[in-house]
Amino acid sequence: VNTVSALAALVFTLGLMHADLSDRRGWEHDLRRAIAGAEFRLAYQPQVDHSGRLVGAEALVRWHSPQRGDVPPSQFIPLAEETGQIVPIGDWVLRAACAQLAQWNAQPGTAHLTLSVNISVAQFLQPDFVRNVTDIVTRSGCDVSRLKLELTESMLAENMPDMAARMQALCDIGLVWALDDLGAGYSSLQALSRFPFAQIKLDQSFVRGLPADESSLHIVEAMISLADTLSLVSVAEGVETQEQFRCLVEAGCQVFQGYLFGRPMDIDRFDALIASAPDAPAGSADGGDAPH
Ligand code: C2E
Ligand code: MG
Ligand code: MG
Ligand code: MG
């Protein structure tokens, strides 16, 4: 009986492994089709300054699969990382984002807006990453100084060879780097100073506890003051309430992103938001149609 039940357990386990594997193959297959079939689009989430004025957006990839419906990035990005499919997906994202930035060149009220794009480890590690990004950016005709690339904090811990050099090469063409999800990982914050970041993005997990949770508050304050010391701009993610916003402004945070200011939205809605936003203040040169 023991042998029988052991065998049954083994068969069951093998069955699960098989289901897992063929499910993985199914995902890979669907992702491949998604890449070929233009099933991705970008959502734009607003970023604002301390007065609530729109300063830019983060571009976030969205996948609508005919078979699976809307699949969130938290589900397919890790898989795409493993299979290497993140490389063509990442190229598509960067091309689409640069095309949008270039389009804003001809649109009033947009000259001050920046656009952030997430870069994954596998993408960053491609031998031709720097040349590829340079090509995409240059061909798009966008204003490269308004493009931000985000790397996550966990990448600092990976000790990637010539990470700083790669980053610097792209700084040299004029774009800027932001460190995403700061505080979510375990990297030494000293590592920050070794890389040419211009911004840090405080992880949502700290923002969530504000203003009541004292340890969140202390950590947020410490990260913002570290950012100040290193002359980095602080961005807060996951801002959902007025209280969190007020608390972060008081702590010296400069840029804010979260449901309080807008969920990730399609480009038509984002363009409508731009159109309804108050004009950029004098000093930030805004091409074309000056108000009378
Ligand atoms: P992330 O780069 O940290 O992006 C912020 C995530 O937080 C987004 O989730 C956004 O919708 C969500 N978020 C924004 N404000 C709030 C808020 O107030 N409350 C809450 N609860 N959530 C908020 P999303 O779009 O599901 O993306 C998840 C992650 O997937 C991203 O985290 C990023 O790491 C990755 N990702 C998204 N798009 C891309 C992409 O094009 N390329 C790569 N490599 N990764 C991407
Ligand atoms: Mg991000
Ligand atoms: Mg983030
Ligand atoms: Mg995140």
mmCIF file of C-alpha atoms and ligand atoms in Angstrom:
data_model
loop_
_atom_site.group_PDB
_atom_site.id
_atom_site.type_symbol
_atom_site.label_atom_id
_atom_site.label_comp_id
_atom_site.label_asym_id
_atom_site.label_seq_id
_atom_site.Cartn_x
_atom_site.Cartn_y
_atom_site.Cartn_z
ATOM 1 C CA VAL A 1 0.000 0.000 0.000
ATOM 2 C CA ASN A 2 2.856 2.292 0.871
ATOM 3 C CA THR A 3 4.474 1.691 -2.481
ATOM 4 C CA VAL A 4 1.216 2.305 -4.254
ATOM 5 C CA SER A 5 0.574 5.599 -2.496
ATOM 6 C CA ALA A 6 4.185 6.649 -3.009
ATOM 7 C CA LEU A 7 3.811 5.880 -6.686
ATOM 8 C CA ALA A 8 0.527 7.739 -6.820
ATOM 9 C CA ALA A 9 2.187 10.740 -5.194
ATOM 10 C CA LEU A 10 5.030 10.551 -7.679
ATOM 11 C CA VAL A 11 2.668 10.369 -10.635
ATOM 12 C CA PHE A 12 0.710 13.277 -9.221
ATOM 13 C CA THR A 13 3.873 15.348 -8.782
ATOM 14 C CA LEU A 14 5.071 14.533 -12.287
ATOM 15 C CA GLY A 15 1.648 15.522 -13.558
ATOM 16 C CA LEU A 16 1.907 18.879 -11.819
ATOM 17 C CA MET A 17 5.405 19.440 -13.188
ATOM 18 C CA HIS A 18 4.168 18.628 -16.641
ATOM 19 C CA ALA A 19 1.185 20.951 -16.305
ATOM 20 C CA ASP A 20 3.569 23.644 -15.088
ATOM 21 C CA LEU A 21 5.919 23.138 -17.984
ATOM 22 C CA SER A 22 3.279 23.028 -20.686
ATOM 23 C CA ASP A 23 1.628 26.050 -19.104
ATOM 24 C CA ARG A 24 4.984 27.817 -19.328
ATOM 25 C CA ARG A 25 5.255 26.796 -22.971
ATOM 26 C CA GLY A 26 1.739 28.120 -23.458
ATOM 27 C CA TRP A 27 2.744 31.476 -21.970
ATOM 28 C CA GLU A 28 5.898 31.625 -24.058
ATOM 29 C CA HIS A 29 3.916 30.862 -27.161
ATOM 30 C CA ASP A 30 1.305 33.513 -26.374
ATOM 31 C CA LEU A 31 4.013 36.069 -25.597
ATOM 32 C CA ARG A 32 5.711 35.328 -28.899
ATOM 33 C CA ARG A 33 2.428 35.930 -30.661
ATOM 34 C CA ALA A 34 1.884 39.093 -28.664
ATOM 35 C CA ILE A 35 5.267 40.437 -29.783
ATOM 36 C CA ALA A 36 4.513 39.655 -33.428
ATOM 37 C CA GLY A 37 0.891 40.732 -33.290
ATOM 38 C CA ALA A 38 1.034 44.148 -31.669
ATOM 39 C CA GLU A 39 -0.906 43.107 -28.572
ATOM 40 C CA PHE A 40 0.984 45.556 -26.342
ATOM 41 C CA ARG A 41 0.253 49.157 -25.652
ATOM 42 C CA LEU A 42 1.513 51.787 -23.246
ATOM 43 C CA ALA A 43 -0.358 53.271 -20.309
ATOM 44 C CA TYR A 44 0.759 56.666 -19.005
ATOM 45 C CA GLN A 45 0.706 57.487 -15.320
ATOM 46 C CA PRO A 46 0.983 61.192 -14.424
ATOM 47 C CA GLN A 47 3.786 62.593 -12.285
ATOM 48 C CA VAL A 48 3.257 65.958 -10.567
ATOM 49 C CA ASP A 49 5.327 68.460 -8.578
ATOM 50 C CA HIS A 50 4.623 69.729 -5.036
ATOM 51 C CA SER A 51 1.928 72.074 -6.319
ATOM 52 C CA GLY A 52 0.188 69.298 -8.210
ATOM 53 C CA ARG A 53 1.349 70.536 -11.601
ATOM 54 C CA LEU A 54 1.853 67.853 -14.246
ATOM 55 C CA VAL A 55 5.575 67.312 -14.924
ATOM 56 C CA GLY A 56 5.602 64.031 -16.809
ATOM 57 C CA ALA A 57 4.559 60.415 -16.940
ATOM 58 C CA GLU A 58 5.779 56.887 -16.438
ATOM 59 C CA ALA A 59 5.093 54.628 -19.418
ATOM 60 C CA LEU A 60 3.840 51.207 -18.285
ATOM 61 C CA VAL A 61 3.374 48.308 -20.670
ATOM 62 C CA ARG A 62 -0.058 46.689 -21.007
ATOM 63 C CA TRP A 63 -0.815 43.350 -22.621
ATOM 64 C CA HIS A 64 -4.238 42.433 -23.835
ATOM 65 C CA SER A 65 -4.110 38.781 -24.865
ATOM 66 C CA PRO A 66 -6.965 37.489 -27.043
ATOM 67 C CA GLN A 67 -6.698 34.190 -25.125
ATOM 68 C CA ARG A 68 -6.034 35.398 -21.599
ATOM 69 C CA GLY A 69 -7.527 38.871 -21.449
ATOM 70 C CA ASP A 70 -5.600 41.662 -19.704
ATOM 71 C CA VAL A 71 -2.411 40.247 -18.204
ATOM 72 C CA PRO A 72 -0.678 42.499 -15.627
ATOM 73 C CA PRO A 73 3.056 43.176 -16.047
ATOM 74 C CA SER A 74 3.755 41.612 -12.641
ATOM 75 C CA GLN A 75 2.690 38.344 -14.252
ATOM 76 C CA PHE A 76 4.324 38.396 -17.673
ATOM 77 C CA ILE A 77 7.441 40.544 -17.173
ATOM 78 C CA PRO A 78 9.186 38.018 -14.873
ATOM 79 C CA LEU A 79 8.434 35.220 -17.345
ATOM 80 C CA ALA A 80 9.594 37.343 -20.271
ATOM 81 C CA GLU A 81 12.795 38.037 -18.325
ATOM 82 C CA GLU A 82 13.462 34.314 -17.993
ATOM 83 C CA THR A 83 12.780 33.474 -21.625
ATOM 84 C CA GLY A 84 14.627 36.491 -23.017
ATOM 85 C CA GLN A 85 11.423 37.772 -24.610
ATOM 86 C CA ILE A 86 11.793 40.907 -22.516
ATOM 87 C CA VAL A 87 14.364 42.100 -25.058
ATOM 88 C CA PRO A 88 11.976 42.520 -28.022
ATOM 89 C CA ILE A 89 9.217 43.670 -25.637
ATOM 90 C CA GLY A 90 11.553 46.245 -24.094
ATOM 91 C CA ASP A 91 12.568 47.462 -27.553
ATOM 92 C CA TRP A 92 8.924 47.916 -28.454
ATOM 93 C CA VAL A 93 8.258 49.842 -25.227
ATOM 94 C CA LEU A 94 11.224 52.150 -25.763
ATOM 95 C CA ARG A 95 10.304 52.774 -29.404
ATOM 96 C CA ALA A 96 6.693 53.523 -28.523
ATOM 97 C CA ALA A 97 7.701 55.835 -25.675
ATOM 98 C CA CYS A 98 10.212 57.744 -27.823
ATOM 99 C CA ALA A 99 7.633 58.043 -30.607
ATOM 100 C CA GLN A 100 5.226 59.568 -28.085
ATOM 101 C CA LEU A 101 7.859 62.004 -26.808
ATOM 102 C CA ALA A 102 8.591 63.002 -30.403
ATOM 103 C CA GLN A 103 4.893 63.517 -31.031
ATOM 104 C CA TRP A 104 4.697 65.867 -28.059
ATOM 105 C CA ASN A 105 7.230 68.092 -29.867
ATOM 106 C CA ALA A 106 4.361 69.309 -32.029
ATOM 107 C CA GLN A 107 1.799 69.523 -29.238
ATOM 108 C CA PRO A 108 1.262 72.659 -27.133
ATOM 109 C CA GLY A 109 1.712 72.458 -23.377
ATOM 110 C CA THR A 110 4.090 69.516 -23.465
ATOM 111 C CA ALA A 111 7.572 71.024 -23.749
ATOM 112 C CA HIS A 112 8.329 70.496 -20.055
ATOM 113 C CA LEU A 113 7.026 66.922 -19.796
ATOM 114 C CA THR A 114 9.361 63.985 -19.181
ATOM 115 C CA LEU A 115 8.668 60.344 -19.899
ATOM 116 C CA SER A 116 10.027 57.404 -17.876
ATOM 117 C CA VAL A 117 10.587 53.915 -19.231
ATOM 118 C CA ASN A 118 11.350 50.782 -17.188
ATOM 119 C CA ILE A 119 14.425 48.792 -18.194
ATOM 120 C CA SER A 120 14.784 45.186 -17.063
ATOM 121 C CA VAL A 121 17.992 43.372 -16.119
ATOM 122 C CA ALA A 122 18.065 41.088 -19.163
ATOM 123 C CA GLN A 123 17.591 44.099 -21.409
ATOM 124 C CA PHE A 124 20.336 46.090 -19.698
ATOM 125 C CA LEU A 125 22.727 43.127 -19.960
ATOM 126 C CA GLN A 126 22.407 42.820 -23.742
ATOM 127 C CA PRO A 127 25.880 43.386 -25.228
ATOM 128 C CA ASP A 128 24.482 45.973 -27.652
ATOM 129 C CA PHE A 129 22.208 47.698 -25.112
ATOM 130 C CA VAL A 130 23.887 51.116 -25.354
ATOM 131 C CA ARG A 131 24.000 51.143 -29.153
ATOM 132 C CA ASN A 132 20.448 49.861 -29.406
ATOM 133 C CA VAL A 133 19.026 52.525 -27.097
ATOM 134 C CA THR A 134 21.066 55.197 -28.859
ATOM 135 C CA ASP A 135 19.676 54.068 -32.239
ATOM 136 C CA ILE A 136 16.078 53.997 -31.069
ATOM 137 C CA VAL A 137 16.307 57.372 -29.362
ATOM 138 C CA THR A 138 18.133 59.065 -32.233
ATOM 139 C CA ARG A 139 15.820 57.730 -34.931
ATOM 140 C CA SER A 140 12.705 58.776 -33.032
ATOM 141 C CA GLY A 141 13.573 62.463 -33.159
ATOM 142 C CA CYS A 142 12.547 62.902 -29.527
ATOM 143 C CA ASP A 143 14.177 65.328 -27.134
ATOM 144 C CA VAL A 144 16.474 62.892 -25.352
ATOM 145 C CA SER A 145 16.836 65.092 -22.262
ATOM 146 C CA ARG A 146 13.196 64.388 -21.486
ATOM 147 C CA LEU A 147 13.635 60.625 -21.515
ATOM 148 C CA LYS A 148 14.216 58.831 -18.207
ATOM 149 C CA LEU A 149 15.209 55.204 -17.866
ATOM 150 C CA GLU A 150 14.359 53.362 -14.647
ATOM 151 C CA LEU A 151 16.451 50.565 -13.168
ATOM 152 C CA THR A 152 15.263 48.773 -10.046
ATOM 153 C CA GLU A 153 17.223 48.790 -6.839
ATOM 154 C CA SER A 154 17.642 45.012 -6.961
ATOM 155 C CA MET A 155 19.936 45.505 -9.977
ATOM 156 C CA LEU A 156 22.475 47.348 -7.818
ATOM 157 C CA ALA A 157 22.991 44.208 -5.793
ATOM 158 C CA GLU A 158 23.770 42.118 -8.865
ATOM 159 C CA ASN A 159 27.194 43.631 -9.305
ATOM 160 C CA MET A 160 26.839 43.805 -13.049
ATOM 161 C CA PRO A 161 30.080 44.421 -14.884
ATOM 162 C CA ASP A 162 30.410 47.875 -16.437
ATOM 163 C CA MET A 163 27.015 48.929 -15.189
ATOM 164 C CA ALA A 164 28.264 52.425 -14.391
ATOM 165 C CA ALA A 165 30.002 52.705 -17.769
ATOM 166 C CA ARG A 166 26.875 51.689 -19.666
ATOM 167 C CA MET A 167 24.789 54.128 -17.717
ATOM 168 C CA GLN A 168 27.340 56.898 -18.274
ATOM 169 C CA ALA A 169 27.436 56.229 -22.024
ATOM 170 C CA LEU A 170 23.712 56.934 -22.190
ATOM 171 C CA CYS A 171 24.001 59.965 -19.909
ATOM 172 C CA ASP A 172 26.449 61.231 -22.523
ATOM 173 C CA ILE A 173 23.712 61.238 -25.168
ATOM 174 C CA GLY A 174 21.586 63.285 -22.745
ATOM 175 C CA LEU A 175 19.073 60.978 -21.066
ATOM 176 C CA VAL A 176 18.743 60.531 -17.306
ATOM 177 C CA TRP A 177 18.506 57.534 -15.004
ATOM 178 C CA ALA A 178 16.139 56.928 -12.116
ATOM 179 C CA LEU A 179 16.508 54.271 -9.420
ATOM 180 C CA ASP A 180 13.132 52.531 -9.069
ATOM 181 C CA ASP A 181 11.635 50.877 -5.978
ATOM 182 C CA LEU A 182 14.293 52.223 -3.624
ATOM 183 C CA GLY A 183 14.051 50.543 -0.248
ATOM 184 C CA ALA A 184 12.381 47.393 -1.566
ATOM 185 C CA GLY A 185 15.678 45.506 -1.834
ATOM 186 C CA TYR A 186 18.722 45.109 0.301
ATOM 187 C CA SER A 187 21.399 46.998 -1.550
ATOM 188 C CA SER A 188 23.714 49.307 0.303
ATOM 189 C CA LEU A 189 22.608 52.846 -0.291
ATOM 190 C CA GLN A 190 26.259 53.778 -0.639
ATOM 191 C CA ALA A 191 26.126 51.926 -3.938
ATOM 192 C CA LEU A 192 23.952 54.776 -5.158
ATOM 193 C CA SER A 193 26.855 57.176 -5.373
ATOM 194 C CA ARG A 194 28.781 54.854 -7.702
ATOM 195 C CA PHE A 195 26.209 55.173 -10.461
ATOM 196 C CA PRO A 196 25.052 58.198 -12.438
ATOM 197 C CA PHE A 197 21.440 58.334 -11.222
ATOM 198 C CA ALA A 198 19.594 61.651 -11.345
ATOM 199 C CA GLN A 199 16.518 60.488 -9.439
ATOM 200 C CA ILE A 200 15.412 58.002 -6.840
ATOM 201 C CA LYS A 201 11.894 56.608 -6.601
ATOM 202 C CA LEU A 202 10.824 55.736 -3.069
ATOM 203 C CA ASP A 203 9.144 52.363 -3.006
ATOM 204 C CA GLN A 204 5.385 52.307 -2.499
ATOM 205 C CA SER A 205 5.734 50.124 0.586
ATOM 206 C CA PHE A 206 7.068 53.118 2.565
ATOM 207 C CA VAL A 207 4.537 55.573 1.168
ATOM 208 C CA ARG A 208 1.701 53.242 2.149
ATOM 209 C CA GLY A 209 2.448 53.650 5.873
ATOM 210 C CA LEU A 210 2.450 57.452 5.812
ATOM 211 C CA PRO A 211 1.751 59.546 7.748
ATOM 212 C CA ALA A 212 0.886 57.350 10.758
ATOM 213 C CA ASP A 213 3.640 54.727 10.680
ATOM 214 C CA GLU A 214 6.717 56.258 12.286
ATOM 215 C CA SER A 215 9.281 53.851 10.911
ATOM 216 C CA SER A 216 8.037 54.447 7.343
ATOM 217 C CA LEU A 217 8.253 58.172 7.981
ATOM 218 C CA HIS A 218 11.805 57.954 9.326
ATOM 219 C CA ILE A 219 12.948 55.828 6.406
ATOM 220 C CA VAL A 220 11.330 58.160 3.879
ATOM 221 C CA GLU A 221 12.937 61.182 5.528
ATOM 222 C CA ALA A 222 16.324 59.459 5.586
ATOM 223 C CA MET A 223 16.107 58.500 1.911
ATOM 224 C CA ILE A 224 15.068 62.002 0.879
ATOM 225 C CA SER A 225 17.912 63.574 2.814
ATOM 226 C CA LEU A 226 20.354 61.073 1.313
ATOM 227 C CA ALA A 227 19.003 62.014 -2.121
ATOM 228 C CA ASP A 228 19.528 65.701 -1.292
ATOM 229 C CA THR A 229 23.102 65.019 -0.206
ATOM 230 C CA LEU A 230 23.781 63.310 -3.519
ATOM 231 C CA SER A 231 21.877 66.024 -5.465
ATOM 232 C CA LEU A 232 19.268 63.541 -6.631
ATOM 233 C CA VAL A 233 15.614 64.331 -7.226
ATOM 234 C CA SER A 234 13.222 62.356 -4.978
ATOM 235 C CA VAL A 235 10.120 60.824 -6.515
ATOM 236 C CA ALA A 236 7.414 59.133 -4.426
ATOM 237 C CA GLU A 237 5.407 56.264 -5.879
ATOM 238 C CA GLY A 238 2.041 54.945 -4.784
ATOM 239 C CA VAL A 239 0.703 58.227 -3.400
ATOM 240 C CA GLU A 240 -2.983 57.544 -2.789
ATOM 241 C CA THR A 241 -4.120 60.070 -0.180
ATOM 242 C CA GLN A 242 -3.850 63.820 0.471
ATOM 243 C CA GLU A 243 -2.285 63.015 3.845
ATOM 244 C CA GLN A 244 0.498 60.991 2.229
ATOM 245 C CA PHE A 245 1.062 63.769 -0.320
ATOM 246 C CA ARG A 246 1.239 66.481 2.359
ATOM 247 C CA CYS A 247 3.586 64.401 4.484
ATOM 248 C CA LEU A 248 5.917 63.743 1.543
ATOM 249 C CA VAL A 249 5.956 67.414 0.520
ATOM 250 C CA GLU A 250 6.896 68.302 4.080
ATOM 251 C CA ALA A 251 9.688 65.714 4.022
ATOM 252 C CA GLY A 252 11.121 67.463 0.944
ATOM 253 C CA CYS A 253 10.052 65.074 -1.777
ATOM 254 C CA GLN A 254 9.895 66.779 -5.194
ATOM 255 C CA VAL A 255 7.902 64.589 -7.587
ATOM 256 C CA PHE A 256 4.806 62.490 -6.910
ATOM 257 C CA GLN A 257 3.098 59.616 -8.662
ATOM 258 C CA GLY A 258 0.076 57.594 -7.569
ATOM 259 C CA TYR A 259 -3.638 57.028 -7.826
ATOM 260 C CA LEU A 260 -4.278 60.375 -6.078
ATOM 261 C CA PHE A 261 -3.078 62.130 -9.256
ATOM 262 C CA GLY A 262 -4.166 59.522 -11.776
ATOM 263 C CA ARG A 263 -4.038 55.846 -12.611
ATOM 264 C CA PRO A 264 -2.073 54.640 -15.609
ATOM 265 C CA MET A 265 -4.240 55.679 -18.587
ATOM 266 C CA ASP A 266 -4.257 55.441 -22.347
ATOM 267 C CA ILE A 267 -2.724 58.210 -24.409
ATOM 268 C CA ASP A 268 -6.007 59.881 -25.329
ATOM 269 C CA ARG A 269 -6.879 60.401 -21.695
ATOM 270 C CA PHE A 270 -3.344 61.531 -20.889
ATOM 271 C CA ASP A 271 -3.413 64.059 -23.732
ATOM 272 C CA ALA A 272 -6.747 65.326 -22.404
ATOM 273 C CA LEU A 273 -5.091 65.749 -19.008
ATOM 274 C CA ILE A 274 -2.280 67.762 -20.617
ATOM 275 C CA ALA A 275 -4.807 69.947 -22.397
ATOM 276 C CA SER A 276 -6.711 70.634 -19.177
ATOM 277 C CA ALA A 277 -3.580 71.282 -17.091
ATOM 278 C CA PRO A 278 -2.693 74.854 -16.200
ATOM 279 C CA ASP A 279 0.082 76.274 -18.384
ATOM 280 C CA ALA A 280 3.676 75.644 -17.519
ATOM 281 C CA PRO A 281 5.086 78.488 -15.416
ATOM 282 C CA ALA A 282 7.200 81.158 -17.085
ATOM 283 C CA GLY A 283 10.799 79.983 -17.278
ATOM 284 C CA SER A 284 10.101 76.514 -18.583
ATOM 285 C CA ALA A 285 10.205 77.413 -22.256
ATOM 286 C CA ASP A 286 7.072 76.013 -23.823
ATOM 287 C CA GLY A 287 7.208 76.115 -27.592
ATOM 288 C CA GLY A 288 4.426 77.521 -29.768
ATOM 289 C CA ASP A 289 1.022 78.793 -28.768
ATOM 290 C CA ALA A 290 1.802 81.183 -25.944
ATOM 291 C CA PRO A 291 -1.310 82.251 -24.042
ATOM 292 C CA HIS A 292 -2.373 85.853 -24.574
HETATM 293 P P1 C2E B 1 6.987 50.144 -11.289
HETATM 294 O O1 C2E B 1 7.912 50.551 -12.375
HETATM 295 O O2 C2E B 1 7.425 50.398 -9.908
HETATM 296 O O3 C2E B 1 5.624 50.906 -11.640
HETATM 297 C C1 C2E B 1 4.713 51.372 -10.686
HETATM 298 C C2 C2E B 1 3.584 50.401 -10.481
HETATM 299 O O4 C2E B 1 2.788 50.847 -9.391
HETATM 300 C C3 C2E B 1 2.615 50.287 -11.665
HETATM 301 O O5 C2E B 1 2.108 48.968 -11.702
HETATM 302 C C4 C2E B 1 1.519 51.264 -11.266
HETATM 303 O O6 C2E B 1 0.273 50.994 -11.883
HETATM 304 C C5 C2E B 1 1.447 51.003 -9.787
HETATM 305 N N1 C2E B 1 0.905 52.158 -9.062
HETATM 306 C C6 C2E B 1 1.037 53.451 -9.375
HETATM 307 N N2 C2E B 1 0.443 54.256 -8.470
HETATM 308 C C7 C2E B 1 -0.093 53.430 -7.546
HETATM 309 C C8 C2E B 1 -0.843 53.668 -6.345
HETATM 310 O O7 C2E B 1 -1.142 54.789 -5.966
HETATM 311 N N3 C2E B 1 -1.221 52.564 -5.628
HETATM 312 C C9 C2E B 1 -0.894 51.300 -6.032
HETATM 313 N N4 C2E B 1 -1.300 50.279 -5.266
HETATM 314 N N5 C2E B 1 -0.189 51.049 -7.157
HETATM 315 C C10 C2E B 1 0.213 52.101 -7.908
HETATM 316 P P2 C2E B 1 2.074 48.111 -13.035
HETATM 317 O O8 C2E B 1 1.764 48.979 -14.214
HETATM 318 O O9 C2E B 1 1.211 46.935 -12.771
HETATM 319 O O10 C2E B 1 3.570 47.650 -13.205
HETATM 320 C C11 C2E B 1 4.186 46.816 -12.255
HETATM 321 C C12 C2E B 1 5.659 46.700 -12.524
HETATM 322 O O11 C2E B 1 5.889 46.023 -13.764
HETATM 323 C C13 C2E B 1 6.360 48.031 -12.664
HETATM 324 O O12 C2E B 1 6.630 48.587 -11.396
HETATM 325 C C14 C2E B 1 7.599 47.621 -13.423
HETATM 326 O O13 C2E B 1 8.553 47.073 -12.552
HETATM 327 C C15 C2E B 1 7.061 46.525 -14.324
HETATM 328 N N6 C2E B 1 6.795 47.114 -15.649
HETATM 329 C C16 C2E B 1 5.723 47.789 -16.105
HETATM 330 N N7 C2E B 1 5.890 48.177 -17.383
HETATM 331 C C17 C2E B 1 7.122 47.741 -17.751
HETATM 332 C C18 C2E B 1 7.904 47.835 -18.965
HETATM 333 O O14 C2E B 1 7.506 48.445 -19.978
HETATM 334 N N8 C2E B 1 9.139 47.252 -18.937
HETATM 335 C C19 C2E B 1 9.631 46.603 -17.844
HETATM 336 N N9 C2E B 1 10.849 46.061 -17.901
HETATM 337 N N10 C2E B 1 8.942 46.517 -16.697
HETATM 338 C C20 C2E B 1 7.697 47.077 -16.651
HETATM 339 MG MG MG B 2 9.037 52.115 -12.727
HETATM 340 MG MG MG B 3 8.503 51.588 -8.832
HETATM 341 MG MG MG B 4 7.182 48.695 -8.161
#
